[in-house]
Coordinates of C-alpha atoms in Angstrom, one line a residue:
Chain A
M1 CA 170.3 90.6 96.4
I2 CA 166.8 92.2 96.0
T3 CA 166.5 95.0 93.5
K4 CA 164.1 98.0 93.7
D5 CA 162.2 96.6 90.7
Q6 CA 161.6 93.4 92.7
I7 CA 160.2 95.4 95.6
V8 CA 157.8 97.2 93.1
R9 CA 156.9 93.8 91.6
W10 CA 156.2 92.4 95.1
L11 CA 153.8 95.3 95.8
E12 CA 152.1 94.7 92.5
K13 CA 151.8 90.9 93.2
T14 CA 150.4 91.7 96.6
A15 CA 147.8 94.0 95.1
A16 CA 146.8 91.2 92.6
V17 CA 146.7 88.4 95.2
L18 CA 144.6 90.5 97.6
Q19 CA 142.2 91.3 94.8
E20 CA 141.9 87.5 93.9
N21 CA 141.4 86.7 97.6
K22 CA 139.0 89.5 98.4
S23 CA 136.0 87.3 99.0
Y24 CA 138.0 84.7 100.8
L25 CA 139.4 87.3 103.3
T26 CA 135.9 88.8 103.7
D27 CA 134.4 85.4 104.4
L28 CA 137.0 84.6 107.0
D29 CA 136.3 88.0 108.6
S30 CA 132.5 87.6 108.5
A31 CA 132.9 84.5 110.7
I32 CA 134.6 86.3 113.5
G33 CA 134.8 90.0 112.6
D34 CA 132.8 92.6 110.6
A35 CA 133.1 91.2 107.1
D36 CA 135.2 93.9 105.6
H37 CA 138.8 92.7 105.6
G38 CA 139.0 91.7 102.0
T39 CA 137.2 94.8 100.7
N40 CA 139.3 97.1 102.9
M41 CA 142.7 95.5 101.9
D42 CA 141.7 95.5 98.2
R43 CA 140.7 99.1 98.3
G44 CA 144.0 100.0 100.0
F45 CA 146.2 98.2 97.6
R46 CA 144.3 99.5 94.6
K47 CA 145.2 103.0 95.9
V48 CA 148.8 101.8 96.3
M49 CA 148.8 100.8 92.7
E50 CA 147.7 104.3 91.7
K51 CA 150.4 105.9 93.8
L52 CA 153.2 103.6 92.9
P53 CA 154.1 105.1 89.5
T54 CA 154.6 108.5 91.1
V55 CA 157.4 107.2 93.4
S56 CA 158.9 104.3 91.4
D57 CA 162.1 106.4 90.7
K58 CA 162.6 107.0 94.5
D59 CA 164.6 104.8 96.8
I60 CA 163.1 101.7 98.4
G61 CA 162.6 103.4 101.8
N62 CA 160.6 106.1 100.1
I63 CA 158.5 103.7 98.2
L64 CA 157.6 101.6 101.3
K65 CA 156.8 104.8 103.3
T66 CA 154.4 105.9 100.5
V67 CA 152.7 102.5 100.6
G68 CA 152.4 102.9 104.4
M69 CA 150.8 106.4 104.1
T70 CA 148.5 105.3 101.4
L71 CA 147.2 102.3 103.4
I72 CA 146.8 104.5 106.5
S73 CA 144.6 106.9 104.6
S74 CA 142.5 104.4 102.6
V75 CA 142.0 101.1 104.4
G76 CA 140.2 102.1 107.7
G77 CA 139.2 99.6 110.3
A78 CA 142.1 98.1 112.4
S79 CA 144.1 96.8 109.4
G80 CA 144.6 100.3 108.0
P81 CA 146.8 101.6 110.8
L82 CA 148.4 98.2 111.4
Y83 CA 149.5 97.5 107.8
G84 CA 150.1 101.3 107.3
T85 CA 152.5 101.3 110.3
F86 CA 154.1 98.1 109.0
F87 CA 155.1 99.7 105.7
M88 CA 156.0 103.1 107.3
R89 CA 158.4 101.4 109.7
S90 CA 159.9 99.1 107.1
G91 CA 160.4 102.2 104.9
M92 CA 162.2 104.0 107.6
A93 CA 164.4 101.0 108.2
M94 CA 165.3 100.9 104.5
A95 CA 165.9 104.6 104.1
S96 CA 167.8 105.6 100.9
K97 CA 168.5 102.0 99.9
E98 CA 168.4 101.2 96.2
E99 CA 168.9 97.4 96.7
L100 CA 168.6 95.0 99.6
S101 CA 170.8 92.2 100.9
D102 CA 169.1 89.2 102.5
E103 CA 170.0 90.7 105.9
D104 CA 168.2 93.9 104.8
L105 CA 165.1 91.9 103.8
F106 CA 164.9 90.5 107.3
K107 CA 165.4 93.9 108.8
L108 CA 162.6 95.3 106.6
L109 CA 160.1 92.8 107.8
Q110 CA 161.4 93.0 111.4
A111 CA 160.9 96.8 111.5
G112 CA 157.4 96.4 110.1
V113 CA 156.5 93.8 112.7
E114 CA 157.9 96.0 115.5
G115 CA 155.6 98.8 114.2
V116 CA 152.6 96.4 114.4
L117 CA 153.6 95.5 117.9
Q118 CA 153.7 99.1 119.0
R119 CA 150.4 100.0 117.3
G120 CA 148.3 97.0 118.2
R121 CA 150.1 95.6 121.3
P122 CA 149.3 92.0 120.5
N123 CA 150.6 89.1 122.6
L124 CA 151.4 85.7 121.0
E125 CA 148.3 83.6 120.6
D126 CA 145.9 86.5 120.8
K127 CA 144.8 85.3 117.3
T128 CA 146.2 88.2 115.3
M129 CA 148.6 88.7 112.4
Y130 CA 151.4 88.7 114.9
D131 CA 150.9 84.9 115.3
A132 CA 151.9 84.6 111.7
W133 CA 154.8 87.1 111.8
A134 CA 156.5 86.0 115.0
P135 CA 157.5 82.5 113.7
T136 CA 158.3 84.1 110.3
L137 CA 161.0 86.3 111.8
E138 CA 162.4 83.5 114.0
A139 CA 162.7 81.2 111.0
M140 CA 164.3 83.9 108.9
Q141 CA 166.9 84.7 111.6
N142 CA 167.8 81.0 111.8
A143 CA 168.0 80.7 108.1
L144 CA 170.3 83.7 107.8
T145 CA 172.6 82.3 110.5
A146 CA 172.6 79.0 108.5
G147 CA 173.7 81.0 105.5
M148 CA 170.7 80.2 103.2
G149 CA 170.3 82.0 99.9
T150 CA 167.4 84.4 99.1
V151 CA 165.0 81.9 97.7
E152 CA 165.6 79.3 100.4
L153 CA 165.4 82.0 103.0
M154 CA 162.0 83.1 101.8
E155 CA 160.8 79.6 101.4
T156 CA 161.6 79.0 105.0
A157 CA 159.9 82.2 106.0
V158 CA 156.7 81.5 104.1
A159 CA 156.5 77.9 105.5
A160 CA 156.8 79.3 109.1
C161 CA 154.3 82.0 108.3
E162 CA 151.8 79.5 106.8
Q163 CA 152.1 77.3 109.9
G164 CA 151.6 80.4 112.2
M165 CA 148.5 81.4 110.2
K166 CA 147.1 77.9 110.5
N167 CA 147.9 77.8 114.2
T168 CA 145.4 80.7 114.7
I169 CA 142.5 78.4 114.0
P170 CA 142.2 76.7 117.4
L171 CA 143.0 80.0 119.3
Q172 CA 140.4 82.1 121.1
A173 CA 140.7 85.7 120.1
R174 CA 141.8 88.2 122.7
K175 CA 142.2 91.3 120.5
G176 CA 139.9 93.1 118.1
R177 CA 136.2 92.6 117.4
A178 CA 136.6 88.8 117.4
S179 CA 137.5 88.9 121.1
Y180 CA 133.8 89.7 121.9
L181 CA 132.9 86.2 120.5
G182 CA 134.9 84.5 123.3
E183 CA 134.9 80.8 122.7
R184 CA 132.9 81.2 119.5
S185 CA 136.1 82.6 117.8
I186 CA 137.7 79.1 118.2
G187 CA 137.9 77.1 114.9
H188 CA 138.3 80.0 112.5
Q189 CA 141.5 81.2 110.9
D190 CA 142.4 84.8 111.6
P191 CA 141.9 87.1 108.6
G192 CA 144.8 89.4 109.4
A193 CA 147.2 86.4 109.7
T194 CA 145.9 85.2 106.4
S195 CA 146.5 88.5 104.5
S196 CA 149.9 88.7 106.1
Y197 CA 150.7 85.2 104.7
L198 CA 149.4 86.2 101.2
M199 CA 151.7 89.2 101.3
L200 CA 154.8 87.3 102.3
N201 CA 154.0 84.5 99.8
A202 CA 153.9 87.3 97.1
L203 CA 157.4 88.2 98.1
L204 CA 158.6 84.6 97.8
E205 CA 157.1 84.4 94.3
T206 CA 158.9 87.6 93.4
V207 CA 162.3 86.4 94.4
K208 CA 161.8 83.1 92.7
E209 CA 161.2 84.7 89.3
Chain B
M1 CA 116.8 95.3 100.8
K2 CA 114.7 98.4 100.7
K3 CA 116.5 101.6 101.5
L4 CA 116.3 105.3 100.5
I5 CA 119.6 105.3 98.7
N6 CA 121.0 105.8 95.2
D7 CA 124.3 104.0 94.5
V8 CA 125.6 102.0 97.5
E9 CA 129.1 103.5 96.8
N10 CA 127.9 107.0 97.4
V11 CA 125.7 106.6 100.5
V12 CA 127.9 108.5 102.9
R13 CA 128.8 111.3 100.5
E14 CA 125.2 112.0 99.5
Q15 CA 124.0 112.0 103.1
L16 CA 126.8 114.5 104.0
E17 CA 125.8 116.7 101.0
G18 CA 122.2 116.7 102.3
M19 CA 123.4 117.6 105.8
A20 CA 125.5 120.5 104.5
L21 CA 122.4 121.9 102.6
A22 CA 120.2 121.5 105.7
H23 CA 122.7 123.1 108.1
P24 CA 124.6 126.1 106.8
E25 CA 125.9 126.5 110.4
L26 CA 128.1 123.5 109.7
K27 CA 130.9 123.1 107.1
V28 CA 131.3 119.7 105.4
N29 CA 134.7 118.8 103.9
Y30 CA 134.7 116.0 101.3
D31 CA 138.3 115.2 100.7
P32 CA 138.8 113.8 103.3
Y33 CA 135.4 113.6 105.0
F34 CA 134.8 115.7 108.1
V35 CA 132.2 118.1 109.5
V36 CA 133.1 121.2 111.5
R37 CA 131.4 124.2 112.9
A38 CA 131.3 126.9 110.3
D39 CA 132.8 129.3 112.9
A40 CA 135.7 127.0 113.7
P41 CA 138.3 127.5 115.0
V42 CA 136.7 129.3 118.0
E43 CA 139.2 131.7 119.4
G44 CA 140.8 130.5 122.7
K45 CA 138.5 127.4 123.0
V46 CA 139.6 123.8 123.3
A47 CA 138.3 122.0 120.3
L48 CA 136.4 118.6 120.6
V49 CA 136.7 116.1 117.8
S50 CA 135.0 112.7 117.6
G51 CA 134.4 110.3 114.8
G52 CA 133.4 106.8 113.9
G53 CA 131.7 104.7 111.3
S54 CA 128.6 106.2 109.7
G55 CA 125.2 104.7 110.4
H56 CA 124.8 106.0 114.0
E57 CA 123.2 109.3 113.2
P58 CA 122.7 111.8 114.6
M59 CA 126.0 110.8 116.3
H60 CA 128.6 112.3 115.5
G61 CA 128.0 114.8 112.8
G62 CA 124.7 115.8 114.3
F63 CA 126.4 116.8 117.5
V64 CA 128.7 119.4 115.9
G65 CA 127.9 122.9 117.0
M66 CA 127.9 125.4 119.9
G67 CA 128.2 123.6 123.2
M68 CA 129.2 120.2 121.9
L69 CA 131.7 119.0 119.2
D70 CA 133.8 121.3 117.0
G71 CA 134.4 118.5 114.4
A72 CA 133.3 115.0 113.5
C73 CA 134.9 112.5 111.2
P74 CA 132.5 110.0 109.5
G75 CA 133.9 106.7 108.2
E76 CA 132.1 104.4 105.8
V77 CA 129.0 102.7 107.3
F78 CA 130.2 100.9 110.4
T79 CA 133.8 101.4 109.4
S80 CA 136.3 103.6 111.3
P81 CA 137.4 106.8 109.7
T82 CA 141.1 107.1 108.8
P83 CA 143.8 109.2 110.5
D84 CA 144.1 111.7 107.6
Q85 CA 140.5 112.7 108.3
M86 CA 141.0 113.1 112.0
Y87 CA 144.3 115.0 111.5
E88 CA 142.9 117.4 108.9
C89 CA 139.8 117.9 111.0
A90 CA 142.0 118.7 114.1
K91 CA 143.9 121.2 112.0
A92 CA 140.7 122.9 110.9
V93 CA 139.3 123.3 114.4
D94 CA 142.4 124.0 116.5
S95 CA 142.5 127.6 117.8
G96 CA 145.8 126.9 119.5
A97 CA 144.1 125.9 122.8
G98 CA 144.4 122.2 121.8
V99 CA 142.2 119.4 120.5
L100 CA 140.5 116.7 122.5
F101 CA 139.8 113.4 120.7
L102 CA 136.8 111.5 122.1
V103 CA 137.3 107.9 120.9
K104 CA 134.8 105.1 121.3
N105 CA 136.6 101.9 122.2
Y106 CA 136.6 99.8 119.0
T107 CA 140.0 98.5 117.9
G108 CA 139.7 100.2 114.5
D109 CA 138.7 103.6 116.0
V110 CA 141.4 103.4 118.6
L111 CA 144.2 102.5 116.3
N112 CA 143.2 105.2 113.7
F113 CA 142.8 107.9 116.4
E114 CA 146.1 107.0 118.0
T115 CA 147.8 107.4 114.6
A116 CA 146.1 110.7 114.1
A117 CA 147.1 112.0 117.6
E118 CA 150.7 111.3 116.7
L119 CA 150.4 113.1 113.4
A120 CA 148.7 116.1 115.1
Y121 CA 151.4 116.2 117.8
A122 CA 154.1 116.1 115.1
E123 CA 152.4 119.1 113.5
G124 CA 152.6 121.1 116.8
I125 CA 149.0 120.7 117.8
K126 CA 148.4 120.0 121.5
V127 CA 146.3 116.9 121.6
Q128 CA 144.6 114.7 124.2
S129 CA 142.7 111.5 123.6
I130 CA 140.1 110.0 125.9
L131 CA 138.6 106.6 125.4
I132 CA 134.8 106.0 125.9
D133 CA 134.3 102.4 127.1
D134 CA 130.9 102.0 128.9
D135 CA 129.2 98.9 127.5
A136 CA 128.5 96.8 130.6
A137 CA 127.7 93.8 128.3
V138 CA 131.4 93.2 128.2
K139 CA 132.4 91.8 131.5
D140 CA 136.1 91.2 131.0
S141 CA 138.9 93.5 129.8
L142 CA 141.7 90.9 130.0
Y143 CA 140.6 88.6 127.3
T144 CA 138.7 91.0 125.1
A145 CA 139.4 94.4 123.5
G146 CA 137.5 95.8 126.6
R147 CA 134.2 97.5 126.9
R148 CA 132.8 99.1 123.8
G149 CA 132.0 102.8 123.6
V150 CA 128.2 103.3 123.4
G151 CA 125.6 105.6 124.9
T152 CA 127.9 107.5 127.3
T153 CA 129.6 108.9 124.3
V154 CA 126.6 111.3 123.7
I155 CA 126.7 112.4 127.4
V156 CA 130.5 113.0 127.4
E157 CA 130.2 115.0 124.1
K158 CA 127.5 117.2 125.6
I159 CA 129.1 117.8 129.0
V160 CA 132.7 118.3 127.9
G161 CA 131.4 120.5 125.0
A162 CA 129.8 122.8 127.5
A163 CA 132.9 122.8 129.7
A164 CA 135.1 123.8 126.7
E165 CA 132.6 126.7 125.9
A166 CA 133.0 127.8 129.6
G167 CA 136.8 128.0 129.2
Y168 CA 138.1 124.7 130.5
D169 CA 141.7 124.1 129.2
L170 CA 142.7 120.9 127.4
D171 CA 143.8 119.0 130.6
Q172 CA 140.6 120.0 132.4
C173 CA 138.5 118.9 129.4
A174 CA 140.3 115.6 129.3
D175 CA 139.9 115.1 133.1
L176 CA 136.2 115.8 132.9
A177 CA 135.7 113.5 129.9
R178 CA 137.6 110.7 131.7
K179 CA 135.4 111.2 134.8
V180 CA 132.1 111.2 132.9
N181 CA 133.1 108.1 131.0
M182 CA 134.0 106.4 134.3
Y183 CA 130.6 107.5 135.8
G184 CA 128.7 106.0 132.8
R185 CA 127.4 102.5 132.0
S186 CA 125.2 101.2 129.2
I187 CA 123.5 98.1 127.9
G188 CA 121.8 97.5 124.6
I189 CA 119.3 95.1 123.2
A190 CA 118.2 94.3 119.7
L191 CA 114.8 93.0 118.5
T192 CA 116.0 92.9 114.8
S193 CA 119.2 93.1 112.9
C194 CA 120.1 96.0 110.5
I195 CA 121.2 95.9 106.9
V196 CA 124.5 97.6 106.0
P197 CA 123.9 99.0 102.5
A198 CA 127.2 97.5 101.1
A199 CA 126.3 94.1 102.5
G200 CA 122.7 94.1 101.3
K201 CA 121.6 91.5 103.9
P202 CA 121.0 91.5 107.6
T203 CA 124.2 91.5 109.7
F204 CA 122.8 88.6 111.8
D205 CA 119.7 86.5 112.0
L206 CA 117.3 86.9 114.9
G207 CA 114.2 84.9 115.0
D208 CA 110.7 86.4 115.5
G209 CA 110.4 85.0 119.0
E210 CA 113.9 86.1 120.2
F211 CA 115.9 89.2 121.2
E212 CA 119.6 89.7 121.6
F213 CA 120.7 91.0 125.0
G214 CA 123.9 93.0 125.4
I215 CA 124.4 94.0 121.8
G216 CA 126.9 96.6 120.6
I217 CA 126.0 99.4 118.1
H218 CA 127.2 97.5 115.0
G219 CA 125.4 94.3 115.5
E220 CA 128.3 92.8 117.5
P221 CA 127.2 89.7 119.4
G222 CA 125.6 90.3 122.7
R223 CA 125.8 88.4 126.0
K224 CA 123.0 86.0 125.1
R225 CA 120.0 85.4 122.9
L226 CA 116.7 85.1 124.8
P227 CA 113.0 84.4 124.1
M228 CA 111.1 87.6 123.4
T229 CA 109.3 88.9 126.4
S230 CA 107.6 92.1 127.9
V231 CA 109.1 95.5 128.0
D232 CA 109.0 95.4 131.8
E233 CA 111.0 92.2 131.9
I234 CA 113.5 93.3 129.3
T235 CA 114.0 96.7 131.0
A236 CA 114.4 95.0 134.4
M237 CA 117.2 92.9 132.9
M238 CA 118.9 95.9 131.4
A239 CA 118.6 98.0 134.5
T240 CA 120.1 95.1 136.5
A241 CA 123.0 94.9 134.1
V242 CA 123.8 98.6 134.6
L243 CA 122.8 99.4 138.1
D244 CA 124.1 96.2 139.7
D245 CA 127.3 96.0 137.6
E246 CA 130.4 95.5 139.7
A247 CA 133.6 97.6 139.6
Y248 CA 135.3 97.5 136.2
S249 CA 139.1 97.9 135.8
R250 CA 141.1 98.2 132.7
T251 CA 144.3 99.9 131.3
V252 CA 143.8 102.8 128.8
R253 CA 146.4 104.7 126.8
E254 CA 146.4 108.5 126.8
W255 CA 148.7 110.9 125.0
D256 CA 151.3 112.8 126.9
N257 CA 152.0 116.2 125.3
E258 CA 155.1 116.8 127.4
E259 CA 156.8 113.5 126.5
G260 CA 155.3 113.1 123.1
S261 CA 154.3 109.5 123.8
W262 CA 151.5 107.3 125.1
V263 CA 151.1 106.6 128.8
E264 CA 149.1 103.8 130.3
K265 CA 146.6 104.5 133.0
E266 CA 144.8 102.0 135.2
L267 CA 141.2 103.1 135.7
T268 CA 138.4 101.6 137.8
D269 CA 134.7 102.4 137.4
E270 CA 132.9 102.2 140.7
P271 CA 129.5 100.5 140.9
F272 CA 126.3 102.6 141.4
K273 CA 125.0 102.9 145.0
S274 CA 122.0 104.1 146.9
G275 CA 122.0 107.9 147.1
D276 CA 123.5 108.4 143.6
S277 CA 122.0 110.9 141.3
V278 CA 122.1 110.0 137.6
I279 CA 121.4 111.2 134.1
A280 CA 119.2 108.5 132.5
F281 CA 119.5 108.1 128.7
V282 CA 117.0 105.8 126.9
N283 CA 118.1 105.5 123.3
S284 CA 116.5 104.0 120.2
M285 CA 118.7 101.9 117.9
G286 CA 116.8 103.5 115.0
G287 CA 113.8 101.3 114.4
T288 CA 112.2 101.5 117.8
P289 CA 109.6 104.3 118.2
V290 CA 109.9 106.9 120.9
S291 CA 106.6 105.7 122.4
E292 CA 108.2 102.3 123.3
L293 CA 111.2 104.2 124.7
Y294 CA 108.8 105.8 127.2
A295 CA 107.6 102.4 128.2
V296 CA 111.2 101.5 128.9
Y297 CA 111.7 104.7 130.9
R298 CA 108.6 103.9 133.0
K299 CA 110.1 100.7 134.2
L300 CA 113.7 102.1 134.4
A301 CA 112.5 104.8 136.8
A302 CA 110.9 102.2 139.1
E303 CA 114.2 100.1 139.0
C304 CA 116.2 103.2 139.9
E305 CA 113.9 104.2 142.7
A306 CA 114.0 100.6 144.1
R307 CA 117.7 101.0 144.5
G308 CA 117.7 104.5 145.9
V309 CA 119.1 106.0 142.7
T310 CA 117.6 109.4 141.8
I311 CA 117.2 110.4 138.1
A312 CA 118.3 114.0 138.0
R313 CA 117.9 114.5 134.2
N314 CA 116.8 112.3 131.3
L315 CA 117.3 112.1 127.6
I316 CA 114.9 109.9 125.5
G317 CA 115.1 109.4 121.7
P318 CA 117.3 108.2 118.9
Y319 CA 120.7 109.7 119.4
I320 CA 123.2 106.8 118.8
T321 CA 121.6 104.5 116.3
S322 CA 122.4 101.3 114.4
L323 CA 120.8 102.2 111.0
E324 CA 117.2 100.8 111.1
M325 CA 117.8 98.3 113.9
Q326 CA 114.8 97.8 116.3
G327 CA 116.1 97.8 119.8
C328 CA 117.2 100.3 122.5
S329 CA 120.0 101.0 124.8
L330 CA 120.0 102.3 128.3
T331 CA 122.7 104.5 129.8
L332 CA 123.1 105.8 133.3
V333 CA 125.7 108.4 134.2
K334 CA 126.3 109.3 137.8
T335 CA 126.2 113.1 138.2
D336 CA 127.7 115.8 140.5
D337 CA 127.3 119.6 140.5
E338 CA 130.0 120.0 137.8
I339 CA 128.3 117.5 135.5
L340 CA 124.8 118.8 136.0
K341 CA 125.9 122.4 135.4
F342 CA 127.4 121.5 132.1
W343 CA 124.5 119.2 131.1
D344 CA 122.1 122.1 131.6
A345 CA 124.2 124.6 129.7
A346 CA 123.1 125.8 126.3
V347 CA 123.7 123.5 123.3
N348 CA 122.9 124.2 119.6
T349 CA 123.5 121.3 117.3
P350 CA 121.3 119.5 114.7
G351 CA 120.9 116.6 117.0
L352 CA 120.7 118.2 120.5
R353 CA 119.4 121.7 121.2
W354 CA 118.3 123.5 124.3
G355 CA 118.8 126.8 126.2
V356 CA 119.2 128.8 123.0

């Protein structure tokens, strides 16, 4: 069971970890993009932290939708609408919920990833955040079928996500600004897959507490 | 870094404040950022809205006014604006005749404008969205995000702006914008990099003896890096890249107001051929003087003539820039009677003005 307080803590942890990794994400982005991913994500989640107190008494769906709207209006670039849509859709899937089952947690992430798919239309191995999310969802589905508990479920998810993130290194980008580099994009880890991993790992740390 | 700025954080805002003071015929909104005609919404007229990162001035804010854009949404320097800006701007300029978004093909701009189109539609605004993707430096649409939107953007904004003034409805404006984009091709080169204020250092390194061929407008990598040579040789390469470019096909997404959803369209740009009449646009990236642009135009005219292509109109100067970058771009847009009529029509904006 995941409580509303845990969801709020997850968002706080995400904001903190994105701030800590601001330069790291920007460095990854300067290799194959336009060197603003860390700055943009940090700016977005700082805004989320300002907004969070105004909705923390609302249900989980409402909180996540507010996160989505805030990211859409403050991040810019491609990651703004992608992460914004992720949280909008996950919020819609969790409408009026005050606590989540493990199954709900899976559905939350699944709805978010479906939003990313509709907005960005990535294919597997395009070297995007989807390369981190697709194996995550698959691993979670299997873990749920196997009847794992919340912590074990999230550990499995994060391990798959990390592997997916690392698997972007040898890929040639076919989406976004990195795609114009052609073969020169090979050998670099995708910044969006990396921020997705950081976000998911923050969720694991929250449920472990 | 030497720049005429105060605090790096306030660059865009202070530049907008200056623009508002200099141009009372425009209205600048600060939360969120957008620039509109002071007389917007114009009764019965389709409204044109564009936007993109700052740093390309006069595009887009400088093209707001009679006969061109109704609204422009500036992002941070070289960063896409956000959907709330586009949506609020659309609300401010919509007369009920609908809003046409003109979107340069960059992943950030596309995703943010798509989100804004959905928001505007949900609010009951009739909206259309046309992608500008004319950069012939990008050969392939299957393994990249497709051709970037560069010089043709200025031409589309001028022509469709005039058509909207003349009473074209939303679908007619969208059809014309799509046509002009498909008739246009561009190529850019850089002699130097530029410095984004927040970064404080050049976006890329380019040696004294080299230039980058096929560059985008944000210092994206070009097709290749070559030893520096004469304006004639560089212009000949650029002209070849545009005039001899083969057919280009890609799938674009456009908004369907009836269905309330995105539809995919397969579009193919046909190559230029002998007998074509074109608008020739030689543009400075910011740091190249107009005198050098004329040297480019001199050779370009010869290259066009050699292929039987007639230059019907020209535009020469800094209109879509990359901060202080030295370099230029060349755009050719095939014309017909409809396009020429609207090109010649009156326009009154800070960046482009004739016939008034």
